[in-house]
Short mmCIF file of C-alpha atoms in Angstrom, two decimals:
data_model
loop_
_atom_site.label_atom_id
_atom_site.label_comp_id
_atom_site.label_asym_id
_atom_site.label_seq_id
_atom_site.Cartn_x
_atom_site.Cartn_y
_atom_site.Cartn_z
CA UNK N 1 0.00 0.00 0.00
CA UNK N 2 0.87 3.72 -0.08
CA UNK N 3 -0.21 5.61 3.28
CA UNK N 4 2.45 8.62 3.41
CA UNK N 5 4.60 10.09 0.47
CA UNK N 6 6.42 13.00 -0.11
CA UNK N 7 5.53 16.14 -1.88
CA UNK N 8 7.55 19.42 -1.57
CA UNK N 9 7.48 20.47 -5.87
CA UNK N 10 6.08 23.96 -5.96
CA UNK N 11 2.70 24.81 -8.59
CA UNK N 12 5.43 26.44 -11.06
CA UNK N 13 7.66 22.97 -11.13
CA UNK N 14 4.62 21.25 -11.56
CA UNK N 15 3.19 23.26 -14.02
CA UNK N 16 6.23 22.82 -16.22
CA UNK N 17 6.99 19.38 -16.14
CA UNK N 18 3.79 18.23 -16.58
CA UNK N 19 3.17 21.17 -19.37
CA UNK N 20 0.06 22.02 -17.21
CA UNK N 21 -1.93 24.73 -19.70
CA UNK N 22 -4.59 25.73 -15.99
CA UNK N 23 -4.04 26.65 -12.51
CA UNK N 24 -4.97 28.94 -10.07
CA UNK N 25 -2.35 30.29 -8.01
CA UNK N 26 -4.99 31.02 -4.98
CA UNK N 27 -5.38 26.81 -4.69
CA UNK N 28 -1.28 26.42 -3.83
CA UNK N 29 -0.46 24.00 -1.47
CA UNK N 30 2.31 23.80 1.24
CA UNK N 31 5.25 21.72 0.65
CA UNK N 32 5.16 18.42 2.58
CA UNK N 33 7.54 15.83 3.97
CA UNK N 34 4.76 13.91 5.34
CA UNK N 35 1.63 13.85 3.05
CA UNK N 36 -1.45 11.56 4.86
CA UNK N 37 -4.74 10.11 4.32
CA UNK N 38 -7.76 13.17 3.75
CA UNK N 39 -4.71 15.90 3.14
CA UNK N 40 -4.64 18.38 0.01
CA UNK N 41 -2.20 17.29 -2.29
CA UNK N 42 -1.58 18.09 -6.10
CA UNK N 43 -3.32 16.61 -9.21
CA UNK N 44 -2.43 16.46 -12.87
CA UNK N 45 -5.82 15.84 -14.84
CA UNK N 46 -7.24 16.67 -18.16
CA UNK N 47 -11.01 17.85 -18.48
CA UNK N 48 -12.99 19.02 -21.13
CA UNK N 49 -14.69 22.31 -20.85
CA UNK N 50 -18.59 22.07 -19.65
CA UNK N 51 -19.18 24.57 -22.25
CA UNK N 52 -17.56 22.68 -25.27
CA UNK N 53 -18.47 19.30 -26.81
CA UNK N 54 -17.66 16.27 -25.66
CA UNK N 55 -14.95 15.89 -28.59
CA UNK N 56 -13.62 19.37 -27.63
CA UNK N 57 -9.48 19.21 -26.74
CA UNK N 58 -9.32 18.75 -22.96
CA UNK N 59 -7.21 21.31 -21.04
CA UNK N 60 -4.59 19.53 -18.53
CA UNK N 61 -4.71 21.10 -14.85
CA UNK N 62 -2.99 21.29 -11.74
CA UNK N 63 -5.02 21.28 -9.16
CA UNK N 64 -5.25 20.38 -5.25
CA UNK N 65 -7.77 17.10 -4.72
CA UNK N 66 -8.10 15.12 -1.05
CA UNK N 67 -6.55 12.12 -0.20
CA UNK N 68 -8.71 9.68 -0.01
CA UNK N 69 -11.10 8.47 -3.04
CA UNK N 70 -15.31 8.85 -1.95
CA UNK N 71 -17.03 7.67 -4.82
CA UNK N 72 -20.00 9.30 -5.85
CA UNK N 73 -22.70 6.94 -4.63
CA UNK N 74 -20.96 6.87 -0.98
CA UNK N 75 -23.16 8.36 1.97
CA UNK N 76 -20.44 9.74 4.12
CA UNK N 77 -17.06 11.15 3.16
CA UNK N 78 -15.57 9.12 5.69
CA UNK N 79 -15.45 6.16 3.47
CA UNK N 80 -12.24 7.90 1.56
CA UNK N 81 -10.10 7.47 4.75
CA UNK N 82 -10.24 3.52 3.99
CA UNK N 83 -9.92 4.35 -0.57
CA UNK N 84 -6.65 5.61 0.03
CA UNK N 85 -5.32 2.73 -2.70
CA UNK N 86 -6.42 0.69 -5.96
CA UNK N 87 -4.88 -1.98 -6.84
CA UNK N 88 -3.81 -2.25 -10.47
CA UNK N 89 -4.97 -5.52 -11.46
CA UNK N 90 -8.63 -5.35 -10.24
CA UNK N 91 -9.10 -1.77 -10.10
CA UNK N 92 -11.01 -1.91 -13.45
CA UNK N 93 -13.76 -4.05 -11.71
CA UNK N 94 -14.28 -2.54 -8.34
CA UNK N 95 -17.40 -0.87 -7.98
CA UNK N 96 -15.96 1.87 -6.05
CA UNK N 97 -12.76 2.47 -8.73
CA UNK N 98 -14.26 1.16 -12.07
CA UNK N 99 -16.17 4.59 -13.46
CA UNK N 100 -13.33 6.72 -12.06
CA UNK N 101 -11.05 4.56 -14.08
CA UNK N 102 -13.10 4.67 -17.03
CA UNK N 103 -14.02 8.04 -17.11
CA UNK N 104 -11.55 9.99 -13.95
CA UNK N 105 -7.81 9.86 -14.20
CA UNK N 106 -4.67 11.71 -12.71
CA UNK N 107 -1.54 11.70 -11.59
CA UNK N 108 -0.10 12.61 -8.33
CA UNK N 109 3.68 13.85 -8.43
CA UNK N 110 5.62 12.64 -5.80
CA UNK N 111 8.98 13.37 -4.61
CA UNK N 112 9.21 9.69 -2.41
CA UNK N 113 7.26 7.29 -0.83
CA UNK N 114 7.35 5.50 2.49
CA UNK N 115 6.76 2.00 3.83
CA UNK N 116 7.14 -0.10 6.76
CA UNK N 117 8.76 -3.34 7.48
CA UNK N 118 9.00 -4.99 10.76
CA UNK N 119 12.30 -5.30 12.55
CA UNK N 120 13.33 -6.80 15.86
CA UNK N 121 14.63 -4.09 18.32
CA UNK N 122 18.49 -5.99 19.85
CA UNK N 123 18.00 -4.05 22.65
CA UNK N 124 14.06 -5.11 23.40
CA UNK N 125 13.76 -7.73 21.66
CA UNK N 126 10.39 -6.46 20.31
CA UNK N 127 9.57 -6.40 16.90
CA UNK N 128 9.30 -2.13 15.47
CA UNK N 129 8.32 -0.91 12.88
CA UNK N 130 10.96 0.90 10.63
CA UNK N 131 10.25 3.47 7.95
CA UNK N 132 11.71 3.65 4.82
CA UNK N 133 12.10 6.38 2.31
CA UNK N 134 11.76 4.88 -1.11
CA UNK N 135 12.54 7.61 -4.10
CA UNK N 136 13.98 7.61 -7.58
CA UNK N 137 17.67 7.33 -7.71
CA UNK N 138 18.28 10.18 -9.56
CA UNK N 139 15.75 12.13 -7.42
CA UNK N 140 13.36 13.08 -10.40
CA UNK N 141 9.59 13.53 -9.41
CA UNK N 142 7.42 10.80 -9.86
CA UNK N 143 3.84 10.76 -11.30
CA UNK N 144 1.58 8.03 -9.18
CA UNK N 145 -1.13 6.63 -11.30
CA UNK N 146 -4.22 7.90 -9.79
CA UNK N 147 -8.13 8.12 -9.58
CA UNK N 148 -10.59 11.21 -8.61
CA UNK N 149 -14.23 11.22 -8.10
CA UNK N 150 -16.68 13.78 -7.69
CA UNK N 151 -18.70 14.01 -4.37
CA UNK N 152 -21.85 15.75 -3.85
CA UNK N 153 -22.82 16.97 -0.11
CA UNK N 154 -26.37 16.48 0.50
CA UNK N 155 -26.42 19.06 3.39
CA UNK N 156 -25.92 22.05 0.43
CA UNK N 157 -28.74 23.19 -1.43
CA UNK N 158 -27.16 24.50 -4.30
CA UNK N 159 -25.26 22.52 -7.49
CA UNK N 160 -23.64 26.04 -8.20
CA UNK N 161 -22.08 26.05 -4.71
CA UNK N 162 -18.62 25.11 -4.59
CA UNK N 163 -19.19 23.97 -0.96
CA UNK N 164 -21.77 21.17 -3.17
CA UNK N 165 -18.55 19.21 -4.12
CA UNK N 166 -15.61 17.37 -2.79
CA UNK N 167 -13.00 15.72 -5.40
CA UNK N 168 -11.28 13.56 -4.17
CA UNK N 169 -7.89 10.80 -5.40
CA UNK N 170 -6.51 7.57 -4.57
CA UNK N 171 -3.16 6.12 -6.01
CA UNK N 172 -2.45 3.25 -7.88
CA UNK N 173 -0.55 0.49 -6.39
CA UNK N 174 1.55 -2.62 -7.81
CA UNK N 175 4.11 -4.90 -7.21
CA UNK N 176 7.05 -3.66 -5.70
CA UNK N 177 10.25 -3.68 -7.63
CA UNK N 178 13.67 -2.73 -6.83
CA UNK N 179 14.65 -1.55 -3.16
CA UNK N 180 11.19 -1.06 -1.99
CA UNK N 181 10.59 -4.59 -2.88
CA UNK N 182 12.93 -5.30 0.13
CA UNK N 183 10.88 -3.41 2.38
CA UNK N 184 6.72 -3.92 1.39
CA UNK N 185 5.72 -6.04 -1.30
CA UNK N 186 3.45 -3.32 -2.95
CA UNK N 187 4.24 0.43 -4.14
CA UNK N 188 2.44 3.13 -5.83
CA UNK N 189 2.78 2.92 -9.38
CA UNK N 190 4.50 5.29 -11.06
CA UNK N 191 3.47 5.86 -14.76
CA UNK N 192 6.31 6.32 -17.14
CA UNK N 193 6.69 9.96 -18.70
CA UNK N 194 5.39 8.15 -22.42
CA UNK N 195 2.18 7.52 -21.06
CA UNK N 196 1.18 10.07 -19.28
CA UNK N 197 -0.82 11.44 -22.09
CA UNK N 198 -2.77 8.58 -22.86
CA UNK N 199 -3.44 7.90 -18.96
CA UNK N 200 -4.49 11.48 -18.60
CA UNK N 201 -7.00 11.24 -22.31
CA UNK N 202 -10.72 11.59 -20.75
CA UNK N 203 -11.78 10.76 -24.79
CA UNK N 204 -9.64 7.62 -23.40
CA UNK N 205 -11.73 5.34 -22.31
CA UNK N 206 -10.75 1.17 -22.93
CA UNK N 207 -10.47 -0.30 -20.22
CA UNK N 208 -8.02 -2.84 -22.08
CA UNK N 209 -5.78 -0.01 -23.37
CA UNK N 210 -5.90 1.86 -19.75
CA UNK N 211 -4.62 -1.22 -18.00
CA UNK N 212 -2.10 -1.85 -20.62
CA UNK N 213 -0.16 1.23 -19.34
CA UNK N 214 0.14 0.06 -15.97
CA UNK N 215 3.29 -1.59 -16.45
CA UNK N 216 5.29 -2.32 -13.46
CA UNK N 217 8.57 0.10 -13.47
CA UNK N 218 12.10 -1.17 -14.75
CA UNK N 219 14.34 -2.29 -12.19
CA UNK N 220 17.71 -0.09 -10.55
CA UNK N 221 15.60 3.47 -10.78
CA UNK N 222 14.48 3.34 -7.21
CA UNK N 223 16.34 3.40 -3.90
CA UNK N 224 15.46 2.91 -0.28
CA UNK N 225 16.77 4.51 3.12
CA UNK N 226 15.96 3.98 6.58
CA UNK N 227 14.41 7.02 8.42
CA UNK N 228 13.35 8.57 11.44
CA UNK N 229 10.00 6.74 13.42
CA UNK N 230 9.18 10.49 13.56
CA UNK N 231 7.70 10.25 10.06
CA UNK N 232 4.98 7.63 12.28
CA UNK N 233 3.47 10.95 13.74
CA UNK N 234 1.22 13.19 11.28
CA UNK N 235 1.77 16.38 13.11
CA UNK N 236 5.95 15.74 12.06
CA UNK N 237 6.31 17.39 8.56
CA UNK N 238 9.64 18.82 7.88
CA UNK N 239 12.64 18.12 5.68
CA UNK N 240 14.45 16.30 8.15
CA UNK N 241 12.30 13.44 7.93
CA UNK N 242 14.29 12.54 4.97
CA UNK N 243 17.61 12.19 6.56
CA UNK N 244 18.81 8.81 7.11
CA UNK N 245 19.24 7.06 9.83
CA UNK N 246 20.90 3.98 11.16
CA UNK N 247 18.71 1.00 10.80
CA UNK N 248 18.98 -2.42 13.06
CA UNK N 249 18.42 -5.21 10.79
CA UNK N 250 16.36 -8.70 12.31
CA UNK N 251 18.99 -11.41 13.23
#
């Protein structure tokens, strides 16, 4: 799974490498060394004016979307605390994920990821859980594959109120591969820079062709460091959470 990543790229980085043509600079979002479950974070997605027709070009945007994926038939936003993840090979059938893959796609830059694995303390003898950053190892952003769904709040009268809707994402996950295969045996899945136009396409819509870009990434791009257990704690959110530490490894 994917439960914390990192995110510190600023709207004008983001807007460039991902030749964004829309954003509002009023919707910027703090860096963060700790991104969690229901938190802002940035989207890439493509959308086709209201105005236009449904053939019109779409316009690619950056825009901030919560953590956390509530699909439109849900009766409480709470339910996006627990869609923080698909997973890529039955995403497409879900009932909660399948429309949003259809018709809903993004992607989430990322500077790193973390995960878990469970270690036995030599001074306790208890098992701990260590953190790992896991990142690209020439320290390029990443784009997860991700979802967003639209929300509508009951408790507000009016469609025309942007109170009315919540959009919300969840990331893609797969196999793990290289050094964070070491650590968890899933990762988000990072879509390669080819096929981030296709993935992005709302006139793309085969569900075939959508899963054949989910290819699991090559091997040697991604490396993984032990970190602080600070990272466990929400409220921490600072570069040093990416400093390595020394990690005790389980006899």
């Amino acid at each position: 799974m994917c439960g914390r990543y990192v995110s510190t790229r600023g709207p004008e980085d983001l807007v460039r490498l991902f030749r964004v043509t829309e954003w509002r600079p009023e919707d910027a979002l703090p860096p963060s060394w700790n991104v969690a479950p229901t938190d802002d974070v940035w989207a890439v997605l493509e959308r086709t004016p209201r105005e236009k027709e449904a053939a019109a070009p779409a316009r690619r945007e950056l825009r901030p979307l919560r953590w956390g994926l509530v699909p439109s038939w849900a009766k409480d936003v709470k339910i996006g605390a627990r869609m923080i993840n698909a997973r890529m090979e039955t995403v497409h059938d879900k009932p909660a994920f399948r429309r949003a893959f259809v018709e809903h796609r993004c992607l989430l830059p990322a500077d790193g990821f973390y995960e878990w694995q469970q270690i036995k303390d030599k001074g306790t003898g208890r098992t701990r859980k260590q953190p790992y950053l896991i990142r690209p190892t020439d320290e390029q952003v990443m784009a997860f594959a991700g979802l967003y769904a639209y929300w509508r709040d009951p408790s507000v009268k009016r469609d025309d109120d942007p109170a009315a809707w919540l959009i919300t994402c969840t990331v893609l996950t797969t196999e793990a591969t290289d050094e964070a295969g070491r650590v968890h045996p899933r990762m988000p899945l990072a879509l390669d820079p080819d096929h981030y136009g296709a993935w992005l396409d709302p006139h793309h819509r085969d569900p075939d062709e959508l899963r054949a870009l989910l290819t699991r990434p090559g091997n040697g791009h991604l490396q993984a460091r032990p970190v602080s257990p600070a990272v466990n704690n929400v409220r921490n959110n600072g570069p040093e959470l990416l400093d390595e530490v020394p990690a005790e490894k389980t006899p």
